Amino acid sequence: VTNCSFACRPLSSSRYAARPTYRALSSLPAALTAFRSSRSNVFKIYLHPRNGPDVQRRRQGKHQAGEQQDESCPFDLAVLAAAYGIWLLPKWRRLGKRPLLVYTLMYGCLAGIVRFTLMPVLAALPYCFDHPYIPMHMAPFEDVIHRHGDYVRQIVLNVVLFLPFGVLQPLCDRCRGRRPRFWRCLLLTLALSVGIEVVQPLLHDFRRADITDVITNTIGGVLGYALWALGNVCCKKRQG
């Protein structure tokens, strides 16, 4: 009887539950259920070429870096404000009211571009060589072709961000006594955009340089110059 009761001892007793085989078999139904519930999400992540694990880690890094960016940007903005108040403002004030206004607006425009594309800068300088440098992505409008992410929002923001630069650049030429030229505005906008895209991966590992950003930024500068030219023609007609 003793042997019979020992043979009929339930499988869930401590003697059998401690064995690795029993633990693996007992957790198998729960693992299969979890796999079936998340199978569609797993396939959705890994089948799309731009939704792999590296991109997911990059997006998570962008979210974390965005929180750190809000904490570090006031220091960079304070440095820009100090440079304007101590050095640029006294220098531009001697040129007159109109150059002071135009140059101040241009300085604010450039500070805004740097704020949304490169900051934080000073906090990232000690760590700029701690991550590999990734060259510029040279496939234009790939997000638009694949309809990936908020590509419409990104394109609109890139255009609007450089639109004031295209308006203010010919005004700065007028203040310097030079005749505004379209090619000068085009080259300056292109050089500024390329410089930003080259420096972005050097400062931050969560930013990637993209030729699409260069194209859309340049389009924004060109549209700004077109707005200035249109306003200039309207002012000449009123004066004539």
GROMACS .gro file of N, CA and C in nm, residues 33-157:
model
  375
   33THR      N    1   0.041   3.093  -2.569
   33THR     CA    2  -0.065   3.194  -2.571
   33THR      C    3  -0.008   3.334  -2.592
   34ALA      N    4   0.101   3.364  -2.524
   34ALA     CA    5   0.164   3.495  -2.542
   34ALA      C    6   0.217   3.513  -2.683
   35PHE      N    7   0.270   3.406  -2.742
   35PHE     CA    8   0.322   3.416  -2.879
   35PHE      C    9   0.210   3.440  -2.978
   36ARG      N   10   0.097   3.369  -2.962
   36ARG     CA   11  -0.015   3.389  -3.054
   36ARG      C   12  -0.070   3.530  -3.045
   37SER      N   13  -0.074   3.588  -2.924
   37SER     CA   14  -0.129   3.723  -2.908
   37SER      C   15  -0.037   3.831  -2.964
   38SER      N   16   0.094   3.806  -2.960
   38SER     CA   17   0.189   3.907  -3.008
   38SER      C   18   0.249   3.873  -3.143
   39ARG      N   19   0.199   3.769  -3.211
   39ARG     CA   20   0.259   3.729  -3.338
   39ARG      C   21   0.244   3.835  -3.444
   40SER      N   22   0.128   3.900  -3.450
   40SER     CA   23   0.109   4.003  -3.552
   40SER      C   24   0.200   4.121  -3.529
   41ASN      N   25   0.219   4.161  -3.402
   41ASN     CA   26   0.308   4.273  -3.374
   41ASN      C   27   0.452   4.239  -3.406
   42VAL      N   28   0.493   4.114  -3.378
   42VAL     CA   29   0.629   4.073  -3.409
   42VAL      C   30   0.653   4.078  -3.559
   43PHE      N   31   0.560   4.024  -3.638
   43PHE     CA   32   0.576   4.026  -3.782
   43PHE      C   33   0.575   4.168  -3.835
   44LYS      N   34   0.491   4.255  -3.777
   44LYS     CA   35   0.482   4.392  -3.823
   44LYS      C   36   0.613   4.466  -3.799
   45ILE      N   37   0.683   4.435  -3.692
   45ILE     CA   38   0.807   4.506  -3.659
   45ILE      C   39   0.921   4.460  -3.749
   46TYR      N   40   0.934   4.330  -3.770
   46TYR     CA   41   1.055   4.279  -3.835
   46TYR      C   42   1.040   4.264  -3.985
   47LEU      N   43   0.922   4.263  -4.039
   47LEU     CA   44   0.908   4.251  -4.183
   47LEU      C   45   0.930   4.382  -4.254
   48HIS      N   46   0.899   4.495  -4.191
   48HIS     CA   47   0.917   4.624  -4.256
   48HIS      C   48   1.065   4.661  -4.251
   49PRO      N   49   1.125   4.702  -4.362
   49PRO     CA   50   1.269   4.728  -4.362
   49PRO      C   51   1.310   4.844  -4.275
   50ARG      N   52   1.221   4.938  -4.245
   50ARG     CA   53   1.256   5.054  -4.164
   50ARG      C   54   1.202   5.043  -4.023
   51ASN      N   55   1.154   4.924  -3.984
   51ASN     CA   56   1.101   4.905  -3.849
   51ASN      C   57   1.176   4.795  -3.775
   52GLY      N   58   1.301   4.774  -3.807
   52GLY     CA   59   1.380   4.672  -3.741
   52GLY      C   60   1.416   4.710  -3.600
   53PRO      N   61   1.490   4.624  -3.531
   53PRO     CA   62   1.526   4.652  -3.391
   53PRO      C   63   1.613   4.775  -3.377
   54ASP      N   64   1.702   4.803  -3.476
   54ASP     CA   65   1.785   4.922  -3.467
   54ASP      C   66   1.702   5.048  -3.472
   55VAL      N   67   1.601   5.050  -3.558
   55VAL     CA   68   1.515   5.167  -3.568
   55VAL      C   69   1.432   5.185  -3.442
   56GLN      N   70   1.388   5.072  -3.385
   56GLN     CA   71   1.312   5.082  -3.261
   56GLN      C   72   1.397   5.138  -3.149
   57ARG      N   73   1.522   5.091  -3.138
   57ARG     CA   74   1.611   5.147  -3.036
   57ARG      C   75   1.640   5.293  -3.063
   58ARG      N   76   1.650   5.331  -3.191
   58ARG     CA   77   1.675   5.470  -3.224
   58ARG      C   78   1.557   5.558  -3.183
   59ARG      N   79   1.434   5.509  -3.207
   59ARG     CA   80   1.318   5.589  -3.167
   59ARG      C   81   1.310   5.603  -3.016
   60GLN      N   82   1.344   5.495  -2.944
   60GLN     CA   83   1.345   5.505  -2.799
   60GLN      C   84   1.453   5.602  -2.752
   61GLY      N   85   1.567   5.601  -2.820
   61GLY     CA   86   1.672   5.697  -2.787
   61GLY      C   87   1.631   5.840  -2.817
   62LYS      N   88   1.554   5.860  -2.924
   62LYS     CA   89   1.504   5.995  -2.953
   62LYS      C   90   1.411   6.043  -2.844
   63HIS      N   91   1.326   5.954  -2.794
   63HIS     CA   92   1.234   5.994  -2.688
   63HIS      C   93   1.311   6.031  -2.561
   64GLN      N   94   1.409   5.948  -2.523
   64GLN     CA   95   1.487   5.979  -2.405
   64GLN      C   96   1.572   6.103  -2.426
   65ALA      N   97   1.627   6.119  -2.546
   65ALA     CA   98   1.709   6.236  -2.572
   65ALA      C   99   1.626   6.363  -2.578
   66GLY      N  100   1.499   6.351  -2.619
   66GLY     CA  101   1.413   6.468  -2.619
   66GLY      C  102   1.390   6.521  -2.479
   67GLU      N  103   1.377   6.429  -2.382
   67GLU     CA  104   1.363   6.474  -2.244
   67GLU      C  105   1.490   6.540  -2.193
   68GLN      N  106   1.607   6.482  -2.229
   68GLN     CA  107   1.732   6.543  -2.189
   68GLN      C  108   1.755   6.675  -2.262
   69GLN      N  109   1.705   6.685  -2.385
   69GLN     CA  110   1.723   6.806  -2.462
   69GLN      C  111   1.651   6.924  -2.397
   70ASP      N  112   1.532   6.902  -2.346
   70ASP     CA  113   1.458   7.008  -2.281
   70ASP      C  114   1.530   7.057  -2.155
   71GLU      N  115   1.609   6.967  -2.092
   71GLU     CA  116   1.680   7.006  -1.971
   71GLU      C  117   1.810   7.080  -2.003
   72SER      N  118   1.874   7.050  -2.116
   72SER     CA  119   2.004   7.107  -2.149
   72SER      C  120   1.997   7.231  -2.236
   73CYS      N  121   1.887   7.249  -2.310
   73CYS     CA  122   1.878   7.361  -2.403
   73CYS      C  123   1.880   7.497  -2.335
   74PRO      N  124   1.823   7.518  -2.217
   74PRO     CA  125   1.831   7.652  -2.157
   74PRO      C  126   1.972   7.704  -2.139
   75PHE      N  127   2.068   7.617  -2.115
   75PHE     CA  128   2.207   7.662  -2.101
   75PHE      C  129   2.261   7.712  -2.234
   76ASP      N  130   2.231   7.641  -2.344
   76ASP     CA  131   2.275   7.686  -2.476
   76ASP      C  132   2.206   7.816  -2.515
   77LEU      N  133   2.078   7.826  -2.486
   77LEU     CA  134   2.006   7.950  -2.517
   77LEU      C  135   2.058   8.067  -2.435
   78ALA      N  136   2.099   8.041  -2.312
   78ALA     CA  137   2.156   8.147  -2.229
   78ALA      C  138   2.288   8.196  -2.288
   79VAL      N  139   2.368   8.105  -2.342
   79VAL     CA  140   2.494   8.145  -2.405
   79VAL      C  141   2.466   8.231  -2.529
   80LEU      N  142   2.367   8.192  -2.610
   80LEU     CA  143   2.332   8.272  -2.727
   80LEU      C  144   2.280   8.409  -2.688
   81ALA      N  145   2.198   8.414  -2.585
   81ALA     CA  146   2.146   8.543  -2.539
   81ALA      C  147   2.258   8.632  -2.486
   82ALA      N  148   2.354   8.572  -2.415
   82ALA     CA  149   2.466   8.650  -2.363
   82ALA      C  150   2.554   8.702  -2.477
   83ALA      N  151   2.577   8.620  -2.580
   83ALA     CA  152   2.656   8.666  -2.694
   83ALA      C  153   2.587   8.780  -2.767
   84TYR      N  154   2.455   8.775  -2.776
   84TYR     CA  155   2.383   8.884  -2.841
   84TYR      C  156   2.388   9.012  -2.758
   85GLY      N  157   2.364   9.000  -2.629
   85GLY     CA  158   2.359   9.120  -2.547
   85GLY      C  159   2.494   9.184  -2.523
   86ILE      N  160   2.600   9.105  -2.513
   86ILE     CA  161   2.731   9.159  -2.479
   86ILE      C  162   2.808   9.203  -2.603
   87TRP      N  163   2.797   9.126  -2.711
   87TRP     CA  164   2.882   9.152  -2.827
   87TRP      C  165   2.807   9.207  -2.947
   88LEU      N  166   2.698   9.142  -2.989
   88LEU     CA  167   2.632   9.177  -3.114
   88LEU      C  168   2.545   9.302  -3.102
   89LEU      N  169   2.472   9.315  -2.995
   89LEU     CA  170   2.381   9.429  -2.981
   89LEU      C  171   2.455   9.563  -2.982
   90PRO      N  172   2.561   9.581  -2.905
   90PRO     CA  173   2.634   9.710  -2.916
   90PRO      C  174   2.693   9.734  -3.054
   91LYS      N  175   2.735   9.627  -3.122
   91LYS     CA  176   2.793   9.642  -3.255
   91LYS      C  177   2.689   9.681  -3.358
   92TRP      N  178   2.572   9.619  -3.353
   92TRP     CA  179   2.468   9.648  -3.450
   92TRP      C  180   2.394   9.778  -3.420
   93ARG      N  181   2.393   9.820  -3.297
   93ARG     CA  182   2.321   9.942  -3.261
   93ARG      C  183   2.384  10.064  -3.326
   94ARG      N  184   2.512  10.062  -3.349
   94ARG     CA  185   2.580  10.174  -3.412
   94ARG      C  186   2.548  10.185  -3.561
   95LEU      N  187   2.492  10.080  -3.620
   95LEU     CA  188   2.460  10.083  -3.764
   95LEU      C  189   2.327  10.148  -3.794
   96GLY      N  190   2.240  10.166  -3.697
   96GLY     CA  191   2.110  10.226  -3.719
   96GLY      C  192   1.997  10.132  -3.679
   97LYS      N  193   1.876  10.184  -3.681
   97LYS     CA  194   1.761  10.106  -3.637
   97LYS      C  195   1.726   9.994  -3.734
   98ARG      N  196   1.728  10.025  -3.864
   98ARG     CA  197   1.689   9.923  -3.961
   98ARG      C  198   1.786   9.804  -3.962
   99PRO      N  199   1.920   9.828  -3.973
   99PRO     CA  200   2.010   9.712  -3.965
   99PRO      C  201   2.001   9.637  -3.833
  100LEU      N  202   1.979   9.711  -3.724
  100LEU     CA  203   1.965   9.644  -3.594
  100LEU      C  204   1.846   9.550  -3.594
  101LEU      N  205   1.734   9.596  -3.650
  101LEU     CA  206   1.614   9.511  -3.654
  101LEU      C  207   1.635   9.389  -3.743
  102VAL      N  208   1.691   9.412  -3.861
  102VAL     CA  209   1.709   9.302  -3.956
  102VAL      C  210   1.809   9.200  -3.903
  103TYR      N  211   1.922   9.246  -3.851
  103TYR     CA  212   2.023   9.154  -3.800
  103TYR      C  213   1.974   9.079  -3.676
  104THR      N  214   1.895   9.148  -3.593
  104THR     CA  215   1.841   9.080  -3.475
  104THR      C  216   1.744   8.970  -3.516
  105LEU      N  217   1.660   8.999  -3.616
  105LEU     CA  218   1.568   8.896  -3.664
  105LEU      C  219   1.643   8.778  -3.726
  106MET      N  220   1.749   8.806  -3.799
  106MET     CA  221   1.828   8.698  -3.858
  106MET      C  222   1.897   8.616  -3.750
  107TYR      N  223   1.947   8.684  -3.647
  107TYR     CA  224   2.010   8.611  -3.537
  107TYR      C  225   1.909   8.522  -3.466
  108GLY      N  226   1.788   8.573  -3.445
  108GLY     CA  227   1.683   8.490  -3.385
  108GLY      C  228   1.644   8.374  -3.474
  109CYS      N  229   1.643   8.398  -3.605
  109CYS     CA  230   1.611   8.289  -3.700
  109CYS      C  231   1.716   8.179  -3.693
  110LEU      N  232   1.844   8.217  -3.694
  110LEU     CA  233   1.950   8.117  -3.686
  110LEU      C  234   1.949   8.045  -3.551
  111ALA      N  235   1.920   8.119  -3.445
  111ALA     CA  236   1.912   8.056  -3.313
  111ALA      C  237   1.798   7.955  -3.308
  112GLY      N  238   1.685   7.988  -3.372
  112GLY     CA  239   1.575   7.892  -3.377
  112GLY      C  240   1.609   7.768  -3.458
  113ILE      N  241   1.681   7.785  -3.568
  113ILE     CA  242   1.721   7.670  -3.648
  113ILE      C  243   1.814   7.579  -3.569
  114VAL      N  244   1.911   7.640  -3.499
  114VAL     CA  245   2.003   7.562  -3.417
  114VAL      C  246   1.928   7.495  -3.302
  115ARG      N  247   1.830   7.563  -3.248
  115ARG     CA  248   1.753   7.506  -3.135
  115ARG      C  249   1.683   7.378  -3.175
  116PHE      N  250   1.624   7.373  -3.292
  116PHE     CA  251   1.545   7.257  -3.332
  116PHE      C  252   1.625   7.152  -3.407
  117THR      N  253   1.750   7.180  -3.442
  117THR     CA  254   1.826   7.084  -3.521
  117THR      C  255   1.951   7.031  -3.450
  118LEU      N  256   2.015   7.110  -3.364
  118LEU     CA  257   2.142   7.071  -3.306
  118LEU      C  258   2.143   7.065  -3.154
  119MET      N  259   2.063   7.144  -3.086
  119MET     CA  260   2.070   7.150  -2.940
  119MET      C  261   2.020   7.020  -2.877
  120PRO      N  262   2.081   6.985  -2.762
  120PRO     CA  263   2.186   7.056  -2.688
  120PRO      C  264   2.324   7.036  -2.750
  121VAL      N  265   2.401   7.144  -2.758
  121VAL     CA  266   2.534   7.140  -2.818
  121VAL      C  267   2.642   7.129  -2.712
  122LEU      N  268   2.642   7.219  -2.615
  122LEU     CA  269   2.749   7.222  -2.516
  122LEU      C  270   2.750   7.096  -2.430
  123ALA      N  271   2.633   7.045  -2.396
  123ALA     CA  272   2.627   6.923  -2.316
  123ALA      C  273   2.667   6.799  -2.394
  124ALA      N  274   2.658   6.805  -2.528
  124ALA     CA  275   2.692   6.688  -2.610
  124ALA      C  276   2.836   6.688  -2.658
  125LEU      N  277   2.907   6.799  -2.647
  125LEU     CA  278   3.044   6.805  -2.697
  125LEU      C  279   3.138   6.704  -2.630
  126PRO      N  280   3.133   6.683  -2.498
  126PRO     CA  281   3.226   6.585  -2.439
  126PRO      C  282   3.201   6.441  -2.482
  127TYR      N  283   3.083   6.412  -2.540
  127TYR     CA  284   3.048   6.274  -2.573
  127TYR      C  285   3.035   6.254  -2.724
  128CYS      N  286   3.083   6.349  -2.804
  128CYS     CA  287   3.061   6.338  -2.948
  128CYS      C  288   3.143   6.226  -3.011
  129PHE      N  289   3.249   6.178  -2.945
  129PHE     CA  290   3.330   6.069  -3.000
  129PHE      C  291   3.300   5.935  -2.932
  130ASP      N  292   3.194   5.929  -2.854
  130ASP     CA  293   3.158   5.804  -2.787
  130ASP      C  294   3.066   5.716  -2.869
  131HIS      N  295   3.025   5.761  -2.985
  131HIS     CA  296   2.936   5.682  -3.070
  131HIS      C  297   2.986   5.689  -3.214
  132PRO      N  298   2.957   5.588  -3.294
  132PRO     CA  299   3.005   5.589  -3.434
  132PRO      C  300   2.934   5.695  -3.516
  133TYR      N  301   3.005   5.749  -3.612
  133TYR     CA  302   2.949   5.850  -3.702
  133TYR      C  303   2.884   5.780  -3.821
  134ILE      N  304   2.758   5.810  -3.845
  134ILE     CA  305   2.683   5.749  -3.954
  134ILE      C  306   2.671   5.852  -4.067
  135PRO      N  307   2.717   5.820  -4.188
  135PRO     CA  308   2.710   5.916  -4.298
  135PRO      C  309   2.566   5.949  -4.336
  136MET      N  310   2.554   6.049  -4.421
  136MET     CA  311   2.422   6.096  -4.462
  136MET      C  312   2.351   5.992  -4.547
  137HIS      N  313   2.223   5.977  -4.521
  137HIS     CA  314   2.138   5.887  -4.600
  137HIS      C  315   2.107   5.956  -4.733
  138MET      N  316   2.152   5.898  -4.843
  138MET     CA  317   2.149   5.964  -4.973
  138MET      C  318   2.031   5.923  -5.061
  139ALA      N  319   1.932   5.853  -5.008
  139ALA     CA  320   1.812   5.818  -5.085
  139ALA      C  321   1.706   5.923  -5.059
  140PRO      N  322   1.680   6.013  -5.153
  140PRO     CA  323   1.586   6.123  -5.127
  140PRO      C  324   1.441   6.076  -5.122
  141PHE      N  325   1.369   6.131  -5.026
  141PHE     CA  326   1.224   6.111  -5.011
  141PHE      C  327   1.188   5.963  -4.998
  142GLU      N  328   1.270   5.888  -4.928
  142GLU     CA  329   1.240   5.746  -4.907
  142GLU      C  330   1.119   5.729  -4.816
  143ASP      N  331   1.107   5.815  -4.714
  143ASP     CA  332   0.991   5.807  -4.626
  143ASP      C  333   0.862   5.838  -4.701
  144VAL      N  334   0.869   5.930  -4.796
  144VAL     CA  335   0.750   5.963  -4.876
  144VAL      C  336   0.712   5.847  -4.966
  145ILE      N  337   0.811   5.784  -5.027
  145ILE     CA  338   0.784   5.673  -5.118
  145ILE      C  339   0.722   5.555  -5.044
  146HIS      N  340   0.775   5.523  -4.927
  146HIS     CA  341   0.725   5.411  -4.847
  146HIS      C  342   0.613   5.451  -4.752
  147ARG      N  343   0.578   5.581  -4.750
  147ARG     CA  344   0.473   5.631  -4.660
  147ARG      C  345   0.500   5.589  -4.516
  148HIS      N  346   0.620   5.617  -4.472
  148HIS     CA  347   0.663   5.574  -4.339
  148HIS      C  348   0.658   5.692  -4.242
  149GLY      N  349   0.594   5.670  -4.128
  149GLY     CA  350   0.595   5.770  -4.021
  149GLY      C  351   0.521   5.897  -4.059
  150ASP      N  352   0.551   6.004  -3.989
  150ASP     CA  353   0.487   6.133  -4.013
  150ASP      C  354   0.571   6.213  -4.112
  151TYR      N  355   0.585   6.161  -4.233
  151TYR     CA  356   0.671   6.223  -4.332
  151TYR      C  357   0.616   6.359  -4.376
  152VAL      N  358   0.485   6.375  -4.380
  152VAL     CA  359   0.427   6.504  -4.421
  152VAL      C  360   0.463   6.611  -4.319
  153ARG      N  361   0.453   6.579  -4.193
  153ARG     CA  362   0.487   6.674  -4.087
  153ARG      C  363   0.634   6.711  -4.093
  154GLN      N  364   0.721   6.614  -4.116
  154GLN     CA  365   0.864   6.642  -4.122
  154GLN      C  366   0.898   6.733  -4.239
  155ILE      N  367   0.837   6.709  -4.354
  155ILE     CA  368   0.865   6.792  -4.471
  155ILE      C  369   0.816   6.934  -4.449
  156VAL      N  370   0.696   6.949  -4.394
  156VAL     CA  371   0.642   7.083  -4.369
  156VAL      C  372   0.728   7.159  -4.269
  157LEU      N  373   0.771   7.091  -4.163
  157LEU     CA  374   0.855   7.157  -4.063
  157LEU      C  375   0.989   7.198  -4.121
   0.00000   0.00000   0.00000
